[in-house]
Short mmCIF file of C-alpha atoms and ligand atoms in Angstrom, two decimals:
data_model
loop_
_atom_site.label_atom_id
_atom_site.label_comp_id
_atom_site.label_asym_id
_atom_site.label_seq_id
_atom_site.Cartn_x
_atom_site.Cartn_y
_atom_site.Cartn_z
CA UNK K 17 191.71 374.82 35.26
CA UNK K 18 190.25 379.22 34.42
CA UNK K 19 191.25 380.72 31.59
CA UNK K 20 193.34 383.06 33.46
CA UNK K 21 195.48 380.53 34.94
CA UNK K 22 196.00 378.42 31.45
CA UNK K 23 197.66 381.57 29.99
CA UNK K 24 199.55 382.34 33.53
CA UNK K 25 201.04 378.41 33.34
CA UNK K 26 201.80 379.25 28.96
CA UNK K 27 203.09 381.99 29.83
CA UNK K 28 205.29 380.42 32.74
CA UNK K 29 206.27 377.38 30.55
CA UNK K 30 207.82 380.55 27.72
CA UNK K 31 209.83 382.19 30.67
CA UNK K 32 211.10 378.61 32.14
CA UNK K 33 211.96 377.74 28.63
CA UNK K 34 213.87 381.13 28.17
CA UNK K 35 215.08 380.71 31.69
CA UNK K 36 216.80 377.97 31.15
CA UNK K 37 218.43 379.15 27.96
CA UNK K 38 219.70 381.56 29.77
CA UNK K 39 221.99 379.83 32.69
CA UNK K 40 222.78 377.04 30.06
CA UNK K 41 224.20 380.09 27.62
CA UNK K 42 225.60 382.13 29.93
CA UNK K 43 226.46 379.95 33.41
CA UNK K 44 226.50 383.16 36.11
CA UNK K 45 229.14 381.15 37.42
CA UNK K 46 231.29 381.58 35.06
CA UNK K 47 230.46 384.79 32.72
CA UNK K 48 231.02 388.63 34.42
CA UNK K 49 228.29 390.20 35.90
CA UNK K 50 227.85 392.71 32.99
CA UNK K 51 227.57 389.87 30.38
CA UNK K 52 225.05 387.72 32.15
CA UNK K 53 222.90 390.86 32.54
CA UNK K 54 223.43 392.27 28.63
CA UNK K 55 222.27 388.47 28.03
CA UNK K 56 219.07 388.52 30.36
CA UNK K 57 218.05 391.86 28.95
CA UNK K 58 218.25 390.29 24.82
CA UNK K 59 215.34 387.59 26.29
CA UNK K 60 213.72 390.22 27.67
CA UNK K 61 214.19 388.80 31.79
CA UNK K 62 215.49 392.19 33.20
CA UNK K 63 211.71 393.39 34.03
CA UNK K 64 209.51 390.63 31.99
CA UNK K 65 206.65 393.08 31.88
CA UNK K 66 208.33 395.76 29.92
CA UNK K 67 207.73 395.93 25.61
CA UNK K 68 209.61 392.99 23.77
CA UNK K 69 212.98 394.86 22.49
CA UNK K 70 213.18 396.83 25.65
CA UNK K 71 214.50 394.06 28.22
CA UNK K 72 210.52 392.29 28.39
CA UNK K 73 208.18 390.52 26.98
CA UNK K 74 205.17 391.83 27.69
CA UNK K 75 203.82 389.53 30.03
CA UNK K 76 202.38 389.35 34.21
CA UNK K 77 205.32 391.63 36.41
CA UNK K 78 204.19 388.23 38.63
CA UNK K 79 206.76 385.80 36.24
CA UNK K 80 209.38 388.59 37.38
CA UNK K 81 209.01 386.38 40.87
CA UNK K 82 209.91 383.46 39.01
CA UNK K 83 212.70 383.91 37.08
CA UNK K 84 214.93 385.92 40.40
CA UNK K 85 214.42 383.33 42.48
CA UNK K 86 215.54 380.70 39.54
CA UNK K 87 219.17 382.62 38.54
CA UNK K 88 219.94 384.25 41.99
CA UNK K 89 220.07 380.10 43.19
CA UNK K 90 222.28 380.15 40.20
CA UNK K 91 223.95 382.75 41.87
CA UNK K 92 223.21 385.70 38.95
CA UNK K 93 224.28 389.27 40.30
CA UNK K 94 221.71 391.58 41.23
CA UNK K 95 221.00 394.59 38.94
CA UNK K 96 219.90 396.48 41.76
CA UNK K 97 222.89 395.99 43.78
CA UNK K 98 225.09 398.66 41.58
CA UNK K 99 222.43 401.08 40.33
CA UNK K 100 219.36 401.12 42.41
CA UNK K 101 217.86 404.03 41.92
CA UNK K 102 218.24 403.61 37.83
CA UNK K 103 217.12 400.20 38.33
CA UNK K 104 213.74 400.81 40.96
CA UNK K 105 212.80 404.16 39.58
CA UNK K 106 214.58 405.72 36.88
CA UNK K 107 214.17 402.73 34.71
CA UNK K 108 210.64 401.94 35.52
CA UNK K 109 210.05 406.17 34.37
CA UNK K 110 211.98 406.00 31.48
CA UNK K 111 210.06 403.00 30.00
CA UNK K 112 206.60 404.32 30.56
CA UNK K 113 207.16 407.68 29.94
CA UNK K 114 210.13 408.28 27.22
CA UNK K 115 210.56 407.61 23.65
CA UNK K 116 211.53 404.70 21.16
CA UNK K 117 214.73 406.20 21.10
CA UNK K 118 214.85 407.08 24.31
CA UNK K 119 214.71 403.26 25.25
CA UNK K 120 216.37 401.91 22.66
CA UNK K 121 219.21 404.27 24.09
CA UNK K 122 218.87 403.72 28.71
CA UNK K 123 217.79 400.69 29.61
CA UNK K 124 220.06 398.40 28.03
CA UNK K 125 223.43 399.68 30.45
CA UNK K 126 220.90 400.54 33.00
CA UNK K 127 220.08 397.48 33.52
CA UNK K 128 223.89 395.69 33.03
CA UNK K 129 225.10 398.72 35.54
CA UNK K 130 227.26 400.02 32.68
CA UNK K 131 225.53 403.28 33.28
CA UNK K 132 224.35 404.48 36.63
CA UNK K 133 221.76 406.87 37.31
CA UNK K 134 220.62 409.44 39.42
CA UNK K 135 217.11 411.22 40.87
CA UNK K 136 217.55 414.38 40.66
CA UNK K 137 214.37 415.54 42.54
CA UNK K 138 215.12 417.16 46.34
CA UNK K 139 216.77 420.84 46.57
CA UNK K 140 217.11 423.13 49.25
CA UNK K 141 214.02 423.89 49.53
CA UNK K 142 211.91 421.36 48.46
CA UNK K 143 212.03 417.91 49.60
CA UNK K 144 208.80 416.60 50.85
CA UNK K 145 206.73 419.53 49.48
CA UNK K 146 209.01 418.74 46.39
CA UNK K 147 206.36 419.88 44.04
CA UNK K 148 207.50 423.36 45.24
CA UNK K 149 210.93 423.04 43.43
CA UNK K 150 212.65 426.21 42.41
CA UNK K 151 215.56 425.06 39.66
CA UNK K 152 214.76 426.10 36.26
CA UNK K 153 214.33 425.48 32.55
CA UNK K 154 214.32 428.01 30.06
CA UNK K 155 213.56 427.29 26.49
CA UNK K 156 216.15 428.67 24.07
CA UNK K 157 215.72 427.24 20.37
CA UNK K 158 215.45 423.03 20.47
CA UNK K 159 217.21 423.28 23.85
CA UNK K 160 216.58 424.24 27.03
CA UNK K 161 218.82 425.85 29.72
CA UNK K 162 218.95 424.56 33.67
CA UNK K 163 220.01 426.50 36.28
CA UNK K 164 219.72 425.34 40.19
CA UNK K 165 220.79 423.35 42.96
CA UNK K 166 219.94 419.69 43.56
CA UNK K 167 220.38 417.58 47.11
CA UNK K 168 220.71 414.11 48.68
CA UNK K 169 221.49 413.26 45.21
CA UNK K 170 222.40 409.01 45.75
CA UNK K 171 224.94 408.14 43.34
CA UNK K 172 225.20 411.18 41.67
CA UNK K 173 229.01 410.71 41.93
CA UNK K 174 229.19 407.82 39.70
CA UNK K 175 226.26 408.31 37.68
CA UNK K 176 226.67 408.64 33.86
CA UNK K 177 222.71 410.02 33.94
CA UNK K 178 220.03 411.90 35.62
CA UNK K 179 216.62 412.31 35.93
CA UNK K 180 216.09 415.92 36.77
CA UNK K 181 213.13 417.75 37.16
CA UNK K 182 212.74 422.11 36.83
CA UNK K 183 210.61 424.78 36.89
CA UNK K 184 209.59 425.57 33.25
CA UNK K 185 206.33 427.50 33.87
CA UNK K 186 206.58 429.66 36.45
CA UNK K 187 203.46 430.97 36.47
CA UNK K 188 201.49 427.90 36.96
CA UNK K 189 200.35 426.80 40.26
CA UNK K 190 203.17 424.60 41.76
CA UNK K 191 202.24 421.38 40.03
CA UNK K 192 202.01 422.07 36.59
CA UNK K 193 205.03 423.87 35.81
CA UNK K 194 207.14 420.70 36.35
CA UNK K 195 209.06 419.37 33.43
CA UNK K 196 211.53 416.30 33.20
CA UNK K 197 214.44 415.29 31.75
CA UNK K 198 217.29 413.45 31.38
CA UNK K 199 220.40 415.05 31.51
CA UNK K 200 224.24 414.11 31.06
CA UNK K 201 225.76 413.64 34.60
CA UNK K 202 229.50 414.77 32.68
CA UNK K 203 228.24 417.60 31.43
CA UNK K 204 231.18 420.60 32.24
CA UNK K 205 227.58 422.77 33.23
CA UNK K 206 226.98 420.16 36.53
CA UNK K 207 228.48 419.90 39.31
CA UNK K 208 228.63 417.35 41.70
CA UNK K 209 229.98 417.54 45.51
CA UNK K 210 230.08 415.21 48.03
CA UNK K 211 228.01 415.14 51.40
CA UNK K 212 228.97 413.68 53.80
CA UNK K 213 227.34 411.91 56.45
CA UNK K 214 227.13 410.35 59.81
CA UNK K 215 228.72 407.24 58.63
CA UNK K 216 232.07 409.19 57.45
CA UNK K 217 230.94 407.65 54.04
CA UNK K 218 228.91 409.97 51.55
CA UNK K 219 226.66 407.88 49.27
CA UNK K 220 224.72 411.38 48.70
CA UNK K 221 226.18 414.83 46.76
CA UNK K 222 224.97 418.09 46.35
CA UNK K 223 224.83 418.91 42.43
CA UNK K 224 224.52 422.29 40.93
CA UNK K 225 223.46 423.54 37.32
CA UNK K 226 224.71 426.39 35.54
CA UNK K 227 223.39 426.79 32.18
CA UNK K 228 223.08 422.79 31.66
CA UNK K 229 221.42 422.45 28.07
CA UNK K 230 219.49 419.96 27.33
CA UNK K 231 217.94 419.10 23.77
CA UNK K 232 214.22 418.30 23.50
CA UNK K 233 214.51 415.24 22.58
CA UNK K 234 215.81 414.38 26.56
CA UNK K 235 212.34 415.25 27.83
CA UNK K 236 210.51 412.90 29.50
CA UNK K 237 206.61 413.26 28.08
CA UNK K 238 205.80 416.68 27.47
CA UNK K 239 206.36 420.59 28.77
CA UNK K 240 204.05 419.73 31.82
CA UNK K 241 204.61 416.64 32.80
CA UNK K 242 207.30 416.55 35.20
CA UNK K 243 204.41 416.15 37.94
CA UNK K 244 203.25 412.86 36.30
CA UNK K 245 206.05 411.61 35.16
CA UNK K 246 207.52 412.38 38.83
CA UNK K 247 205.05 409.96 40.02
CA UNK K 248 205.61 407.87 38.20
CA UNK K 249 209.48 407.46 39.63
CA UNK K 250 208.12 408.37 43.09
CA UNK K 251 205.57 405.02 43.01
CA UNK K 252 208.73 403.11 41.98
CA UNK K 253 210.42 404.44 44.81
CA UNK K 254 208.29 403.40 47.59
CA UNK K 255 208.25 399.92 46.74
CA UNK K 256 211.52 399.65 45.72
CA UNK K 257 212.36 401.22 49.34
CA UNK K 258 209.33 399.62 51.24
CA UNK K 259 208.44 396.50 49.38
CA UNK K 260 211.07 394.13 50.50
CA UNK K 261 208.92 390.68 49.98
CA UNK K 262 212.02 388.65 51.78
CA UNK K 263 211.93 384.71 52.78
CA UNK K 264 210.08 384.34 55.67
CA UNK K 265 213.68 385.02 59.25
CA UNK K 266 215.26 386.59 56.30
CA UNK K 267 215.84 390.31 55.50
CA UNK K 268 216.55 392.75 57.74
CA UNK K 269 215.11 390.76 60.69
CA UNK K 270 217.98 388.00 60.11
CA UNK K 271 221.06 390.59 61.53
CA UNK K 272 219.17 390.53 64.98
CA UNK K 273 217.91 386.84 65.04
CA UNK K 274 222.11 386.17 64.33
CA UNK K 275 223.18 388.76 66.84
CA UNK K 276 221.06 386.65 69.09
CA UNK K 277 221.90 383.18 68.76
CA UNK K 278 225.83 385.00 68.85
CA UNK K 279 225.30 386.14 72.41
CA UNK K 280 226.38 384.51 75.49
CA UNK K 281 224.21 382.17 76.85
CA UNK K 282 223.92 384.26 80.31
CA UNK K 283 222.80 387.10 78.74
CA UNK K 284 219.50 385.22 76.68
CA UNK K 285 216.91 386.32 79.46
CA UNK K 286 212.96 385.96 78.94
CA UNK K 287 212.91 389.45 79.01
CA UNK K 288 214.76 390.26 76.10
CA UNK K 289 213.95 387.43 73.96
CA UNK K 290 210.07 389.00 74.34
CA UNK K 291 211.48 391.84 73.02
CA UNK K 292 213.01 390.47 69.85
CA UNK K 293 210.29 387.89 69.21
CA UNK K 294 207.52 391.12 69.07
CA UNK K 295 210.81 392.18 66.48
CA UNK K 296 210.26 389.00 64.97
CA UNK K 297 206.60 389.02 64.70
CA UNK K 298 206.50 392.50 63.49
CA UNK K 299 208.76 391.61 60.36
CA UNK K 300 206.62 388.87 59.86
CA UNK K 301 203.67 391.45 59.89
CA UNK K 302 205.39 394.00 57.25
CA UNK K 303 206.63 390.90 55.04
CA UNK K 304 202.89 389.69 54.68
CA UNK K 305 200.93 392.94 54.05
CA UNK K 306 203.87 393.55 51.68
CA UNK K 307 203.32 390.04 49.79
CA UNK K 308 199.33 391.43 49.91
CA UNK K 309 200.18 394.90 48.49
CA UNK K 310 202.39 392.71 45.64
CA UNK K 311 199.06 390.68 44.69
CA UNK K 312 196.85 393.82 44.91
CA UNK K 313 199.60 395.99 42.84
CA UNK K 314 199.32 392.88 40.05
CA UNK K 315 195.26 393.38 40.12
CA UNK K 316 195.12 396.73 39.21
CA UNK K 317 194.54 398.04 42.89
CA UNK K 318 197.65 399.60 44.24
CA UNK K 319 195.16 400.51 47.50
CA UNK K 320 197.42 402.46 50.71
CA UNK K 321 199.78 398.86 51.53
CA UNK K 322 202.96 400.87 49.32
CA UNK K 323 202.51 403.72 52.09
CA UNK K 324 202.36 401.73 54.62
CA UNK K 325 205.31 399.44 53.57
CA UNK K 326 207.37 402.52 53.53
CA UNK K 327 206.38 403.55 56.75
CA UNK K 328 206.20 400.33 59.13
CA UNK K 329 209.43 399.29 57.14
CA UNK K 330 211.27 402.49 58.35
CA UNK K 331 210.19 402.50 61.62
CA UNK K 332 210.83 398.71 62.11
CA UNK K 333 214.04 398.94 60.71
CA UNK K 334 215.08 401.60 62.62
CA UNK K 335 213.82 399.87 66.00
CA UNK K 336 215.57 396.17 64.92
CA UNK K 337 218.73 398.17 64.46
CA UNK K 338 218.18 399.70 67.57
CA UNK K 339 218.11 396.36 69.46
CA UNK K 340 221.28 395.32 68.05
CA UNK K 341 222.85 397.20 69.17
CA UNK K 342 221.05 396.76 72.73
CA UNK K 343 222.40 393.38 71.72
CA UNK K 344 226.20 394.01 71.00
CA UNK K 345 226.20 396.05 73.99
CA UNK K 346 229.98 397.99 74.79
CA UNK K 347 230.72 395.96 70.53
CA UNK K 348 228.03 398.12 69.29
CA UNK K 349 230.76 400.96 69.50
CA UNK K 350 233.15 399.33 67.71
CA UNK K 351 232.87 401.35 64.26
CA UNK K 352 236.22 400.73 62.56
CA UNK K 353 236.16 404.35 60.20
CA UNK K 354 234.68 407.08 59.52
CA UNK K 355 237.31 407.63 57.20
CA UNK K 356 235.47 409.58 54.43
CA UNK K 357 234.86 407.07 51.64
CA UNK K 358 232.83 407.42 48.44
CA UNK K 359 230.70 403.77 48.11
CA UNK K 360 230.14 402.28 44.89
CA UNK K 361 226.39 401.72 45.89
CA UNK K 362 223.91 402.37 48.51
CA UNK K 363 222.82 399.10 49.03
CA UNK K 364 224.75 396.88 51.55
CA UNK K 365 226.49 397.17 54.33
CA UNK K 366 230.16 395.46 56.13
CA UNK K 367 228.95 396.23 59.54
CA UNK K 368 226.03 396.23 62.05
CA UNK K 369 227.65 399.21 63.43
CA UNK K 370 227.38 400.81 60.32
CA UNK K 371 223.83 399.76 59.11
CA UNK K 372 222.62 400.93 62.68
CA UNK K 373 223.69 404.16 61.68
CA UNK K 374 222.53 404.40 57.83
CA UNK K 375 219.12 402.81 59.56
CA UNK K 376 218.25 406.44 60.26
CA UNK K 377 217.77 407.95 57.03
CA UNK K 378 215.00 405.06 56.62
CA UNK K 379 212.21 407.55 57.67
CA UNK K 380 213.73 410.80 55.71
CA UNK K 381 214.72 408.72 52.13
CA UNK K 382 211.45 408.62 49.77
CA UNK K 383 209.21 410.46 51.58
CA UNK K 384 209.38 411.14 55.71
CA UNK K 385 207.30 409.24 58.01
CA UNK K 386 205.23 411.98 59.22
CA UNK K 387 204.17 412.36 55.04
CA UNK K 388 203.39 408.80 54.64
CA UNK K 389 201.49 409.31 57.90
CA UNK K 390 199.72 412.89 56.55
CA UNK K 391 198.89 410.03 52.92
CA UNK K 392 197.34 407.29 54.94
CA UNK K 393 195.55 409.61 56.97
CA UNK K 394 193.70 411.99 54.77
CA UNK K 395 193.28 408.54 52.12
CA UNK K 396 192.71 406.20 54.15
CA UNK K 397 190.82 407.33 57.07
CA UNK K 398 189.96 410.48 55.62
CA UNK K 399 190.74 412.48 57.91
CA UNK K 400 190.78 416.64 57.33
CA UNK K 401 193.45 417.63 54.77
CA UNK K 402 197.13 419.22 55.30
CA UNK K 403 196.34 422.82 55.44
CA UNK K 404 197.70 423.63 51.54
CA UNK K 405 197.40 427.58 51.17
CA UNK K 406 199.78 427.53 47.69
CA UNK K 407 197.36 424.87 45.84
CA UNK K 408 195.38 426.89 43.65
CA UNK K 409 198.33 430.19 43.09
CA UNK K 410 200.80 430.46 40.29
CA UNK K 411 203.90 429.00 41.81
CA UNK K 412 205.66 432.91 41.52
CA UNK K 413 202.67 434.25 43.62
CA UNK K 414 203.47 431.34 46.87
CA UNK K 415 205.76 433.34 49.39
CA UNK K 416 208.80 431.43 49.76
CA UNK K 417 212.10 432.13 51.54
C1 FAD X 505 219.29 408.48 52.55
C2 FAD X 505 218.63 409.36 51.45
C3 FAD X 505 218.29 409.20 50.34
C4 FAD X 505 218.20 410.04 49.81
N1 FAD X 505 218.25 410.12 48.26
C5 FAD X 505 217.65 410.85 47.26
C6 FAD X 505 217.63 411.37 46.33
O1 FAD X 505 218.18 410.43 45.06
N2 FAD X 505 217.34 412.13 45.10
C7 FAD X 505 216.56 413.00 45.62
O2 FAD X 505 215.76 413.67 45.07
N3 FAD X 505 216.28 412.72 46.98
C8 FAD X 505 216.40 412.21 47.45
N4 FAD X 505 216.92 412.29 49.54
C9 FAD X 505 215.82 413.27 49.51
C10 FAD X 505 214.54 412.94 50.15
O3 FAD X 505 213.23 413.11 48.98
C11 FAD X 505 214.74 414.10 51.28
O4 FAD X 505 215.16 414.27 52.49
C12 FAD X 505 212.68 413.94 51.77
O5 FAD X 505 212.14 413.83 51.06
C13 FAD X 505 212.34 414.86 52.76
O6 FAD X 505 212.46 415.98 52.47
P1 FAD X 505 213.58 417.10 53.16
O7 FAD X 505 214.93 416.67 53.98
O8 FAD X 505 213.63 418.34 52.35
O9 FAD X 505 212.91 417.80 54.48
P2 FAD X 505 211.96 418.11 54.66
O10 FAD X 505 210.90 418.03 53.55
O11 FAD X 505 212.31 419.40 55.11
O12 FAD X 505 211.36 418.02 56.44
C14 FAD X 505 211.54 418.19 57.06
C15 FAD X 505 210.45 417.95 58.44
O13 FAD X 505 209.34 418.46 58.17
C16 FAD X 505 208.03 417.26 57.93
N5 FAD X 505 206.71 417.85 57.63
C17 FAD X 505 207.53 417.86 56.26
N6 FAD X 505 206.62 418.74 55.80
C18 FAD X 505 205.96 417.96 56.21
C19 FAD X 505 203.60 418.22 56.17
N7 FAD X 505 203.18 418.73 55.19
N8 FAD X 505 203.55 417.13 57.28
C20 FAD X 505 204.09 417.35 58.51
N9 FAD X 505 205.35 417.10 58.39
C21 FAD X 505 205.96 417.57 57.61
C22 FAD X 505 208.86 415.81 57.92
O14 FAD X 505 208.64 414.60 58.12
C23 FAD X 505 210.64 416.06 58.26
O15 FAD X 505 210.51 416.14 59.64
C24 FAD X 505 217.60 411.04 49.76
C25 FAD X 505 217.33 411.57 51.57
C26 FAD X 505 217.80 410.71 52.17
C27 FAD X 505 217.60 410.43 53.88
#
């Protein structure tokens, strides 16, 4: 046994003992989700690689899988479901860039889902080119006054806190003039308006800031660190969206295989089976790629698989749900209701029809497929870079509409 293996075994044992304790003291089936998640956080089993006292034990992130498998098998709540942006993206950003006070204040209620978070990056004129954003932050004593409009803000209507990026220096080049803050979404100067999607729901919003004052203690990092802070969020977002490692045959592909299984025998022809199997094989290749990416990340080599997983996962999801609609035939048109609702989560779909419509967003959210292709072309294949006319100019000198 190598030294690393024996350390891991000792760590595994420690984590496993803590999981035993958690499940005995707080049986998931008879404990409220909030109480269970709070206890999970307090025992350092929320994000096991986070610092002690902030939901973790400073241990190898590999151990989280062991924890999750055991607690989910006992019916424990998944924190990602209620607070996907918080759990997958802003929590990991606060732990890297936040002060001790911010970590203590924000991480526990974020994990328990008592405080929902949103991500305030995209603007009407800055999505793929997020670093070109126009919302402004101007220093006034020990506060910053923020003005501007954000868009596509998932779960903004439920959010208690937002991770906001604004331009604080217009004379720096675009990436250098950004600063990140935690903003109070309940402040009277923050207006959240619904954006209705083709599913009928409004899971996202546009958010307006009008002279919103944020204390400097709510900055993440320093003035000008906004781009680097955002990269932490975006890297976690890509993994959170595209890095799924479901068990073999589960995940999105199970929507297709179960639809196939329920089809009348006379419609199960060989050609359609072949199409189903092709999609199944793509899902399996992606699953294995994501497992490999996960192993590489743990060795400290993130590699290109994050962008590959995001892109391939988006295309695959869309193709799978399209095939599900084909298999359903005319039933695919039975949509239910287009009544405008404000969903409680951005995950989980009650019907295949809704999942089909929602899957169309997969190649936009978290970075579009075209942008992923640019990243892979430039960084992996070494192809010539995208034309970037604004790279060396102060943001104020870049033409924009
Ligand atoms: C479901 C959903 C949820 C979202 N949630 C959030 C959220 O919570 N918070 C948040 O801040 N944002 C969120 N977004 C926004 C998302 O990050 C942006 O939509 C995305 O980055 C694309 O930006 P855009 O919509 O402005 O499109 P644009 O950047 O305007 O792109 C338009 C088209 O041009 C293409 N294009 C742009 N630049 C290039 C290029 N250099 N090379 C080749 N093609 C290019 C794009 O691929 C696309 O096809 C969400 C989006 C969706 C769909």
